[in-house]
């Protein structure tokens, strides 16, 4: 059984998270990875272009990346910025950094599933993702199994938390 405690020490300048255990288990590794992921997810910024200016956008504010007219863009809730990387390069980077909530859903889009509101299947068999900002993204059948695997793994993780 894992015990969690929080100790507030006003004199401490830099916050430190320690995991104390007798041996490293799968559960401890997952906990450590999750903590690192949460810390990094909020601090990583993606360099983008807003016309002629370079701006850095926090990764956790990006709803999706998409390509159009041979350019790649990062979309946030309100704005869209050009990214000087290829979609596959962004996908590789996000995979290496273990940001598993970013999933390739088509040849032209990588979606942050933290912003997915619903998945809709039409009568004709087309599949769409609707984001929290009501943006509608078509899903390619080729990538549907990746999405299904992500949803199933998320549900399994939720069941394990209970």
Tab-separated table of N, CA and C in Angstrom:
chain	number	residue	atom	x	y	z
A	1	UNK	N	0.842	-1.185	0.000
A	1	UNK	CA	0.000	0.000	0.000
A	1	UNK	C	0.884	1.244	0.000
A	2	UNK	N	0.492	2.216	-0.787
A	2	UNK	CA	1.251	3.460	-0.878
A	2	UNK	C	0.598	4.506	0.007
A	3	UNK	N	1.420	5.145	0.803
A	3	UNK	CA	0.967	6.205	1.692
A	3	UNK	C	1.447	7.527	1.104
A	4	UNK	N	0.570	8.514	1.049
A	4	UNK	CA	0.921	9.821	0.517
A	4	UNK	C	0.835	10.832	1.647
A	5	UNK	N	1.875	11.652	1.761
A	5	UNK	CA	1.848	12.712	2.763
A	5	UNK	C	2.420	13.989	2.152
A	6	UNK	N	2.006	15.105	2.712
A	6	UNK	CA	2.459	16.409	2.259
A	6	UNK	C	2.975	17.154	3.477
A	7	UNK	N	4.172	17.681	3.349
A	7	UNK	CA	4.782	18.401	4.460
A	7	UNK	C	5.112	19.811	3.992
A	8	UNK	N	4.515	20.812	4.612
A	8	UNK	CA	4.753	22.207	4.259
A	8	UNK	C	5.865	22.758	5.150
A	9	UNK	N	6.941	23.225	4.512
A	9	UNK	CA	8.063	23.823	5.232
A	9	UNK	C	8.304	25.192	4.595
A	10	UNK	N	7.866	26.258	5.250
A	10	UNK	CA	7.961	27.609	4.656
A	10	UNK	C	9.376	28.035	4.263
A	11	UNK	N	10.410	27.515	4.922
A	11	UNK	CA	11.786	27.928	4.638
A	11	UNK	C	12.335	27.358	3.329
A	12	UNK	N	11.696	26.326	2.788
A	12	UNK	CA	12.193	25.680	1.571
A	12	UNK	C	11.949	26.588	0.366
A	13	UNK	N	12.992	26.742	-0.436
A	13	UNK	CA	12.909	27.605	-1.617
A	13	UNK	C	12.451	26.800	-2.838
A	14	UNK	N	13.073	25.646	-3.091
A	14	UNK	CA	12.729	24.803	-4.234
A	14	UNK	C	11.948	23.584	-3.765
A	15	UNK	N	10.774	23.384	-4.347
A	15	UNK	CA	9.954	22.228	-4.001
A	15	UNK	C	10.624	20.955	-4.480
A	16	UNK	N	10.556	19.923	-3.664
A	16	UNK	CA	11.153	18.633	-4.006
A	16	UNK	C	10.127	17.536	-3.726
A	17	UNK	N	10.022	16.597	-4.647
A	17	UNK	CA	9.147	15.448	-4.468
A	17	UNK	C	10.035	14.222	-4.310
A	18	UNK	N	9.826	13.481	-3.228
A	18	UNK	CA	10.593	12.258	-2.984
A	18	UNK	C	9.635	11.084	-2.923
A	19	UNK	N	10.089	9.965	-3.441
A	19	UNK	CA	9.352	8.715	-3.298
A	19	UNK	C	10.253	7.783	-2.493
A	20	UNK	N	9.812	7.405	-1.342
A	20	UNK	CA	10.580	6.518	-0.477
A	20	UNK	C	9.954	5.128	-0.530
A	21	UNK	N	10.762	4.138	-0.877
A	21	UNK	CA	10.241	2.778	-0.989
A	21	UNK	C	11.344	1.767	-0.703
A	22	UNK	N	10.939	0.552	-0.389
A	22	UNK	CA	11.915	-0.498	-0.115
A	22	UNK	C	12.454	-1.121	-1.393
A	23	UNK	N	11.644	-1.108	-2.470
A	23	UNK	CA	12.077	-1.618	-3.768
A	23	UNK	C	11.258	-0.958	-4.866
A	24	UNK	N	11.845	-0.932	-6.064
A	24	UNK	CA	11.157	-0.317	-7.188
A	24	UNK	C	10.200	-1.326	-7.821
A	25	UNK	N	8.940	-0.962	-7.870
A	25	UNK	CA	7.922	-1.815	-8.486
A	25	UNK	C	7.345	-1.106	-9.704
A	26	UNK	N	6.506	-1.785	-10.435
A	26	UNK	CA	5.849	-1.192	-11.596
A	26	UNK	C	5.009	-0.001	-11.165
A	27	UNK	N	4.333	-0.151	-10.055
A	27	UNK	CA	3.485	0.921	-9.545
A	27	UNK	C	4.321	2.154	-9.170
A	28	UNK	N	5.478	1.950	-8.577
A	28	UNK	CA	6.366	3.052	-8.203
A	28	UNK	C	6.922	3.733	-9.457
A	29	UNK	N	7.298	2.939	-10.455
A	29	UNK	CA	7.791	3.512	-11.714
A	29	UNK	C	6.713	4.373	-12.376
A	30	UNK	N	5.476	3.864	-12.399
A	30	UNK	CA	4.374	4.608	-12.996
A	30	UNK	C	4.117	5.902	-12.235
A	31	UNK	N	4.186	5.835	-10.921
A	31	UNK	CA	3.989	7.024	-10.100
A	31	UNK	C	5.068	8.074	-10.396
A	32	UNK	N	6.307	7.636	-10.455
A	32	UNK	CA	7.424	8.533	-10.760
A	32	UNK	C	7.265	9.142	-12.151
A	33	UNK	N	6.921	8.327	-13.133
A	33	UNK	CA	6.712	8.824	-14.501
A	33	UNK	C	5.568	9.829	-14.560
A	34	UNK	N	4.502	9.551	-13.832
A	34	UNK	CA	3.348	10.446	-13.813
A	34	UNK	C	3.716	11.796	-13.214
A	35	UNK	N	4.453	11.780	-12.119
A	35	UNK	CA	4.878	13.033	-11.487
A	35	UNK	C	5.769	13.824	-12.435
A	36	UNK	N	6.756	13.168	-13.034
A	36	UNK	CA	7.632	13.849	-13.994
A	36	UNK	C	6.849	14.405	-15.174
A	37	UNK	N	5.912	13.629	-15.630
A	37	UNK	CA	5.079	14.037	-16.757
A	37	UNK	C	4.287	15.296	-16.409
A	38	UNK	N	3.663	15.308	-15.244
A	38	UNK	CA	2.875	16.464	-14.825
A	38	UNK	C	3.734	17.713	-14.699
A	39	UNK	N	4.906	17.556	-14.145
A	39	UNK	CA	5.809	18.695	-13.977
A	39	UNK	C	6.254	19.219	-15.345
A	40	UNK	N	6.645	18.337	-16.232
A	40	UNK	CA	7.132	18.747	-17.551
A	40	UNK	C	6.032	19.277	-18.455
A	41	UNK	N	4.846	18.703	-18.371
A	41	UNK	CA	3.741	19.071	-19.253
A	41	UNK	C	3.401	20.550	-19.097
A	42	UNK	N	3.446	21.047	-17.882
A	42	UNK	CA	3.116	22.453	-17.641
A	42	UNK	C	4.260	23.395	-18.008
A	43	UNK	N	5.478	22.885	-18.064
A	43	UNK	CA	6.618	23.781	-18.273
A	43	UNK	C	7.149	23.788	-19.710
A	44	UNK	N	6.824	22.800	-20.507
A	44	UNK	CA	7.343	22.748	-21.883
A	44	UNK	C	6.588	23.741	-22.759
A	45	UNK	N	7.355	24.507	-23.523
A	45	UNK	CA	6.767	25.482	-24.440
A	45	UNK	C	7.242	25.165	-25.860
A	46	UNK	N	6.345	25.299	-26.788
A	46	UNK	CA	6.633	25.021	-28.194
A	46	UNK	C	6.858	26.354	-28.915
A	47	UNK	N	8.010	26.514	-29.589
A	47	UNK	CA	8.230	27.754	-30.346
A	47	UNK	C	7.335	27.782	-31.592
A	48	UNK	N	6.600	28.871	-31.742
A	48	UNK	CA	5.668	29.032	-32.858
A	48	UNK	C	5.848	30.422	-33.461
A	49	UNK	N	5.165	30.633	-34.563
A	49	UNK	CA	5.266	31.906	-35.256
A	49	UNK	C	3.887	32.520	-35.414
A	50	UNK	N	3.798	33.769	-34.990
A	50	UNK	CA	2.566	34.542	-35.099
A	50	UNK	C	2.850	35.641	-36.115
A	51	UNK	N	2.717	35.316	-37.390
A	51	UNK	CA	3.129	36.264	-38.426
A	51	UNK	C	4.644	36.307	-38.490
A	52	UNK	N	5.237	37.412	-38.077
A	52	UNK	CA	6.688	37.553	-38.104
A	52	UNK	C	7.335	37.359	-36.740
A	53	UNK	N	6.531	37.247	-35.701
A	53	UNK	CA	7.050	37.138	-34.336
A	53	UNK	C	7.138	35.688	-33.884
A	54	UNK	N	8.175	35.398	-33.102
A	54	UNK	CA	8.292	34.077	-32.488
A	54	UNK	C	7.635	34.156	-31.110
A	55	UNK	N	6.717	33.247	-30.864
A	55	UNK	CA	6.062	33.161	-29.557
A	55	UNK	C	6.207	31.727	-29.051
A	56	UNK	N	6.234	31.572	-27.745
A	56	UNK	CA	6.284	30.216	-27.188
A	56	UNK	C	4.933	29.922	-26.552
A	57	UNK	N	4.388	28.792	-26.927
A	57	UNK	CA	3.066	28.385	-26.454
A	57	UNK	C	3.238	27.194	-25.511
A	58	UNK	N	2.679	27.264	-24.298
A	58	UNK	CA	2.758	26.105	-23.397
A	58	UNK	C	2.075	24.894	-24.030
A	59	UNK	N	2.732	23.762	-23.960
A	59	UNK	CA	2.219	22.533	-24.564
A	59	UNK	C	0.822	22.197	-24.060
A	60	UNK	N	0.572	22.442	-22.779
A	60	UNK	CA	-0.728	22.083	-22.216
A	60	UNK	C	-1.867	22.979	-22.716
A	61	UNK	N	-1.557	24.051	-23.455
A	61	UNK	CA	-2.602	24.912	-24.018
A	61	UNK	C	-2.915	24.564	-25.473
A	62	UNK	N	-2.148	23.657	-26.054
A	62	UNK	CA	-2.340	23.297	-27.469
A	62	UNK	C	-3.394	22.206	-27.570
A	63	UNK	N	-4.450	22.492	-28.334
A	63	UNK	CA	-5.530	21.514	-28.503
A	63	UNK	C	-5.184	20.470	-29.554
A	64	UNK	N	-4.492	20.919	-30.611
A	64	UNK	CA	-4.071	19.987	-31.646
A	64	UNK	C	-3.056	20.647	-32.586
A	65	UNK	N	-2.333	19.796	-33.273
A	65	UNK	CA	-1.438	20.211	-34.342
A	65	UNK	C	-2.064	19.727	-35.642
A	66	UNK	N	-1.955	20.529	-36.689
A	66	UNK	CA	-2.489	20.088	-37.979
A	66	UNK	C	-1.647	20.657	-39.109
A	67	UNK	N	-1.705	19.984	-40.251
A	67	UNK	CA	-0.987	20.472	-41.431
A	67	UNK	C	-2.002	20.911	-42.478
A	68	UNK	N	-1.614	21.993	-43.174
A	68	UNK	CA	-2.465	22.534	-44.226
A	68	UNK	C	-1.572	23.338	-45.167
A	69	UNK	N	-1.707	23.115	-46.447
A	69	UNK	CA	-0.918	23.831	-47.455
A	69	UNK	C	0.585	23.714	-47.185
A	70	UNK	N	1.036	22.512	-46.858
A	70	UNK	CA	2.450	22.194	-46.625
A	70	UNK	C	3.062	22.942	-45.433
A	71	UNK	N	2.225	23.400	-44.513
A	71	UNK	CA	2.688	24.029	-43.281
A	71	UNK	C	2.035	23.325	-42.104
A	72	UNK	N	2.686	23.409	-40.937
A	72	UNK	CA	2.150	22.789	-39.716
A	72	UNK	C	1.765	23.898	-38.756
A	73	UNK	N	0.626	23.707	-38.096
A	73	UNK	CA	0.092	24.706	-37.172
A	73	UNK	C	-0.210	24.076	-35.824
A	74	UNK	N	-0.105	24.912	-34.787
A	74	UNK	CA	-0.523	24.531	-33.439
A	74	UNK	C	-1.761	25.349	-33.119
A	75	UNK	N	-2.829	24.667	-32.748
A	75	UNK	CA	-4.071	25.368	-32.428
A	75	UNK	C	-4.284	25.376	-30.923
A	76	UNK	N	-4.648	26.537	-30.423
A	76	UNK	CA	-5.032	26.693	-29.013
A	76	UNK	C	-6.531	26.969	-29.005
A	77	UNK	N	-7.089	27.245	-27.853
A	77	UNK	CA	-8.522	27.512	-27.795
A	77	UNK	C	-8.937	28.703	-28.657
A	78	UNK	N	-8.108	29.741	-28.720
A	78	UNK	CA	-8.480	30.947	-29.448
A	78	UNK	C	-7.668	31.187	-30.719
A	79	UNK	N	-6.377	30.865	-30.698
A	79	UNK	CA	-5.483	31.242	-31.784
A	79	UNK	C	-4.836	30.030	-32.441
A	80	UNK	N	-4.264	30.284	-33.619
A	80	UNK	CA	-3.509	29.274	-34.348
A	80	UNK	C	-2.151	29.868	-34.712
A	81	UNK	N	-1.101	29.058	-34.531
A	81	UNK	CA	0.258	29.513	-34.770
A	81	UNK	C	0.963	28.527	-35.702
A	82	UNK	N	1.862	29.048	-36.502
A	82	UNK	CA	2.650	28.185	-37.384
A	82	UNK	C	3.808	27.579	-36.593
A	83	UNK	N	4.099	26.307	-36.862
A	83	UNK	CA	5.206	25.596	-36.221
A	83	UNK	C	6.183	25.200	-37.325
A	84	UNK	N	7.465	25.391	-37.089
A	84	UNK	CA	8.480	25.093	-38.108
A	84	UNK	C	9.004	23.659	-37.993
A	85	UNK	N	8.162	22.745	-37.612
A	85	UNK	CA	8.493	21.316	-37.565
A	85	UNK	C	7.467	20.571	-38.401
A	86	UNK	N	7.841	19.409	-38.839
A	86	UNK	CA	6.904	18.531	-39.535
A	86	UNK	C	6.033	17.838	-38.498
A	87	UNK	N	4.871	17.399	-38.933
A	87	UNK	CA	3.938	16.742	-38.017
A	87	UNK	C	4.546	15.472	-37.426
A	88	UNK	N	5.249	14.695	-38.243
A	88	UNK	CA	5.854	13.465	-37.736
A	88	UNK	C	6.948	13.764	-36.715
A	89	UNK	N	7.658	14.903	-36.870
A	89	UNK	CA	8.689	15.282	-35.895
A	89	UNK	C	8.055	15.646	-34.556
A	90	UNK	N	6.949	16.370	-34.600
A	90	UNK	CA	6.225	16.697	-33.367
A	90	UNK	C	5.712	15.428	-32.698
A	91	UNK	N	5.163	14.531	-33.506
A	91	UNK	CA	4.643	13.272	-32.978
A	91	UNK	C	5.755	12.464	-32.306
A	92	UNK	N	6.920	12.385	-32.917
A	92	UNK	CA	8.063	11.669	-32.332
A	92	UNK	C	8.502	12.309	-31.017
A	93	UNK	N	8.591	13.633	-31.004
A	93	UNK	CA	8.997	14.360	-29.799
A	93	UNK	C	8.014	14.091	-28.658
A	94	UNK	N	6.724	14.182	-28.950
A	94	UNK	CA	5.700	13.966	-27.921
A	94	UNK	C	5.726	12.533	-27.410
A	95	UNK	N	6.029	11.582	-28.272
A	95	UNK	CA	6.128	10.177	-27.876
A	95	UNK	C	7.341	9.961	-26.977
A	96	UNK	N	8.484	10.525	-27.369
A	96	UNK	CA	9.699	10.388	-26.566
A	96	UNK	C	9.496	10.981	-25.174
A	97	UNK	N	8.824	12.133	-25.111
A	97	UNK	CA	8.582	12.800	-23.830
A	97	UNK	C	7.416	12.185	-23.054
A	98	UNK	N	6.804	11.154	-23.621
A	98	UNK	CA	5.707	10.401	-23.012
A	98	UNK	C	4.451	11.236	-22.774
A	99	UNK	N	4.171	12.157	-23.687
A	99	UNK	CA	2.918	12.888	-23.638
A	99	UNK	C	1.897	12.089	-24.437
A	100	UNK	N	1.417	11.029	-23.814
A	100	UNK	CA	0.567	10.058	-24.505
A	100	UNK	C	-0.807	10.601	-24.845
A	101	UNK	N	-1.183	11.755	-24.290
A	101	UNK	CA	-2.494	12.314	-24.620
A	101	UNK	C	-2.520	12.936	-26.014
A	102	UNK	N	-1.350	13.114	-26.630
A	102	UNK	CA	-1.286	13.582	-28.013
A	102	UNK	C	-1.277	12.370	-28.933
A	103	UNK	N	-2.324	12.255	-29.754
A	103	UNK	CA	-2.480	11.073	-30.598
A	103	UNK	C	-2.699	11.497	-32.045
A	104	UNK	N	-2.016	10.792	-32.930
A	104	UNK	CA	-2.198	11.032	-34.370
A	104	UNK	C	-3.562	10.471	-34.739
A	105	UNK	N	-4.426	11.310	-35.325
A	105	UNK	CA	-5.771	10.865	-35.687
A	105	UNK	C	-5.993	10.827	-37.189
A	106	UNK	N	-5.062	11.417	-37.927
A	106	UNK	CA	-5.143	11.380	-39.389
A	106	UNK	C	-3.780	11.767	-39.944
A	107	UNK	N	-3.682	11.732	-41.246
A	107	UNK	CA	-2.426	12.126	-41.889
A	107	UNK	C	-2.108	13.591	-41.588
A	108	UNK	N	-3.142	14.374	-41.286
A	108	UNK	CA	-2.989	15.814	-41.130
A	108	UNK	C	-3.147	16.339	-39.708
A	109	UNK	N	-3.350	15.473	-38.701
A	109	UNK	CA	-3.636	16.010	-37.364
A	109	UNK	C	-3.138	15.117	-36.230
A	110	UNK	N	-2.629	15.792	-35.188
A	110	UNK	CA	-2.283	15.169	-33.912
A	110	UNK	C	-3.092	15.926	-32.865
A	111	UNK	N	-3.892	15.196	-32.094
A	111	UNK	CA	-4.840	15.822	-31.174
A	111	UNK	C	-4.433	15.595	-29.724
A	112	UNK	N	-4.606	16.636	-28.905
A	112	UNK	CA	-4.421	16.544	-27.460
A	112	UNK	C	-5.737	16.045	-26.865
A	113	UNK	N	-5.768	14.806	-26.417
A	113	UNK	CA	-7.007	14.208	-25.930
A	113	UNK	C	-7.493	14.814	-24.616
A	114	UNK	N	-6.701	15.668	-23.992
A	114	UNK	CA	-7.181	16.399	-22.820
A	114	UNK	C	-8.289	17.369	-23.212
A	115	UNK	N	-8.361	17.714	-24.504
A	115	UNK	CA	-9.350	18.672	-24.987
A	115	UNK	C	-10.494	18.022	-25.768
A	116	UNK	N	-10.530	16.702	-25.859
A	116	UNK	CA	-11.591	16.029	-26.608
A	116	UNK	C	-12.867	15.980	-25.775
A	117	UNK	N	-13.944	16.477	-26.370
A	117	UNK	CA	-15.240	16.479	-25.700
A	117	UNK	C	-16.037	15.234	-26.054
A	118	UNK	N	-16.029	14.862	-27.348
A	118	UNK	CA	-16.775	13.667	-27.759
A	118	UNK	C	-16.260	13.148	-29.087
A	119	UNK	N	-16.584	11.890	-29.336
A	119	UNK	CA	-16.288	11.243	-30.621
A	119	UNK	C	-17.637	10.932	-31.253
A	120	UNK	N	-17.794	11.303	-32.507
A	120	UNK	CA	-19.074	11.140	-33.185
A	120	UNK	C	-18.885	10.291	-34.434
A	121	UNK	N	-19.756	9.299	-34.605
A	121	UNK	CA	-19.735	8.461	-35.798
A	121	UNK	C	-21.027	8.738	-36.573
A	122	UNK	N	-20.881	9.130	-37.831
A	122	UNK	CA	-22.048	9.458	-38.634
A	122	UNK	C	-22.677	8.186	-39.210
A	123	UNK	N	-23.863	8.344	-39.796
A	123	UNK	CA	-24.540	7.208	-40.417
A	123	UNK	C	-23.741	6.644	-41.583
A	124	UNK	N	-22.979	7.487	-42.243
A	124	UNK	CA	-22.173	7.045	-43.378
A	124	UNK	C	-20.873	6.388	-42.929
A	125	UNK	N	-20.595	6.393	-41.633
A	125	UNK	CA	-19.397	5.745	-41.119
A	125	UNK	C	-18.214	6.671	-40.903
A	126	UNK	N	-18.388	7.968	-41.165
A	126	UNK	CA	-17.312	8.921	-40.896
A	126	UNK	C	-17.198	9.140	-39.388
A	127	UNK	N	-15.970	9.355	-38.920
A	127	UNK	CA	-15.729	9.530	-37.494
A	127	UNK	C	-15.109	10.903	-37.274
A	128	UNK	N	-15.626	11.635	-36.280
A	128	UNK	CA	-15.137	12.975	-35.972
A	128	UNK	C	-14.870	13.119	-34.484
A	129	UNK	N	-13.845	13.910	-34.166
A	129	UNK	CA	-13.581	14.304	-32.787
A	129	UNK	C	-14.092	15.730	-32.619
A	130	UNK	N	-14.756	16.000	-31.514
A	130	UNK	CA	-15.150	17.360	-31.181
A	130	UNK	C	-14.354	17.777	-29.959
A	131	UNK	N	-13.649	18.908	-30.088
A	131	UNK	CA	-12.843	19.419	-28.990
A	131	UNK	C	-13.691	20.330	-28.111
A	132	UNK	N	-13.162	20.689	-26.942
A	132	UNK	CA	-13.879	21.555	-26.007
A	132	UNK	C	-14.257	22.895	-26.629
A	133	UNK	N	-13.479	23.362	-27.600
A	133	UNK	CA	-13.775	24.635	-28.265
A	133	UNK	C	-14.673	24.430	-29.491
A	134	UNK	N	-15.325	23.263	-29.574
A	134	UNK	CA	-16.244	22.879	-30.654
A	134	UNK	C	-15.570	22.752	-32.015
A	135	UNK	N	-14.249	22.638	-32.041
A	135	UNK	CA	-13.528	22.367	-33.274
A	135	UNK	C	-13.806	20.917	-33.649
A	136	UNK	N	-14.064	20.653	-34.917
A	136	UNK	CA	-14.417	19.317	-35.406
A	136	UNK	C	-13.269	18.782	-36.254
A	137	UNK	N	-12.727	17.614	-35.880
A	137	UNK	CA	-11.586	17.038	-36.581
A	137	UNK	C	-11.954	15.654	-37.104
A	138	UNK	N	-11.812	15.434	-38.416
A	138	UNK	CA	-12.100	14.099	-38.953
A	138	UNK	C	-11.013	13.101	-38.549
A	139	UNK	N	-11.436	11.877	-38.273
A	139	UNK	CA	-10.512	10.800	-37.908
A	139	UNK	C	-10.382	9.854	-39.084
A	140	UNK	N	-9.152	9.499	-39.395
A	140	UNK	CA	-8.904	8.519	-40.443
A	140	UNK	C	-9.103	7.115	-39.863
A	141	UNK	N	-9.704	6.231	-40.613
A	141	UNK	CA	-9.899	4.844	-40.151
A	141	UNK	C	-8.566	4.170	-39.843
A	142	UNK	N	-7.536	4.590	-40.552
A	142	UNK	CA	-6.202	4.028	-40.360
A	142	UNK	C	-5.685	4.256	-38.936
A	143	UNK	N	-6.098	5.368	-38.313
A	143	UNK	CA	-5.618	5.709	-36.974
A	143	UNK	C	-6.639	5.410	-35.881
A	144	UNK	N	-7.789	4.881	-36.260
A	144	UNK	CA	-8.851	4.629	-35.279
A	144	UNK	C	-8.413	3.655	-34.183
A	145	UNK	N	-7.628	2.643	-34.538
A	145	UNK	CA	-7.196	1.656	-33.539
A	145	UNK	C	-6.298	2.296	-32.477
A	146	UNK	N	-5.471	3.280	-32.864
A	146	UNK	CA	-4.637	3.996	-31.885
A	146	UNK	C	-5.505	4.738	-30.874
A	147	UNK	N	-6.551	5.361	-31.383
A	147	UNK	CA	-7.472	6.107	-30.518
A	147	UNK	C	-8.188	5.153	-29.573
A	148	UNK	N	-8.643	4.042	-30.117
A	148	UNK	CA	-9.335	3.032	-29.318
A	148	UNK	C	-8.412	2.488	-28.221
A	149	UNK	N	-7.156	2.209	-28.571
A	149	UNK	CA	-6.180	1.724	-27.587
A	149	UNK	C	-5.957	2.757	-26.489
A	150	UNK	N	-5.850	4.034	-26.857
A	150	UNK	CA	-5.645	5.093	-25.875
A	150	UNK	C	-6.836	5.165	-24.918
A	151	UNK	N	-8.033	5.136	-25.465
A	151	UNK	CA	-9.234	5.210	-24.626
A	151	UNK	C	-9.300	4.009	-23.692
A	152	UNK	N	-9.021	2.809	-24.214
A	152	UNK	CA	-9.043	1.606	-23.369
A	152	UNK	C	-7.989	1.673	-22.272
A	153	UNK	N	-6.778	2.152	-22.583
A	153	UNK	CA	-5.729	2.238	-21.563
A	153	UNK	C	-6.082	3.281	-20.508
A	154	UNK	N	-6.731	4.370	-20.927
A	154	UNK	CA	-7.162	5.395	-19.978
A	154	UNK	C	-8.211	4.823	-19.036
A	155	UNK	N	-9.150	4.055	-19.582
A	155	UNK	CA	-10.176	3.444	-18.733
A	155	UNK	C	-9.568	2.434	-17.774
A	156	UNK	N	-8.591	1.669	-18.230
A	156	UNK	CA	-7.916	0.699	-17.347
A	156	UNK	C	-7.191	1.441	-16.217
A	157	UNK	N	-6.519	2.548	-16.546
A	157	UNK	CA	-5.839	3.343	-15.519
A	157	UNK	C	-6.826	3.913	-14.512
A	158	UNK	N	-7.989	4.320	-14.974
A	158	UNK	CA	-8.999	4.832	-14.052
A	158	UNK	C	-9.518	3.741	-13.133
A	159	UNK	N	-9.703	2.527	-13.674
A	159	UNK	CA	-10.164	1.410	-12.855
A	159	UNK	C	-9.117	1.039	-11.797
A	160	UNK	N	-7.836	1.121	-12.159
A	160	UNK	CA	-6.765	0.791	-11.216
A	160	UNK	C	-6.655	1.802	-10.091
A	161	UNK	N	-7.136	3.019	-10.316
A	161	UNK	CA	-7.064	4.056	-9.294
A	161	UNK	C	-8.096	3.821	-8.190
A	162	UNK	N	-9.165	3.111	-8.492
A	162	UNK	CA	-10.229	2.896	-7.510
A	162	UNK	C	-9.839	1.949	-6.413
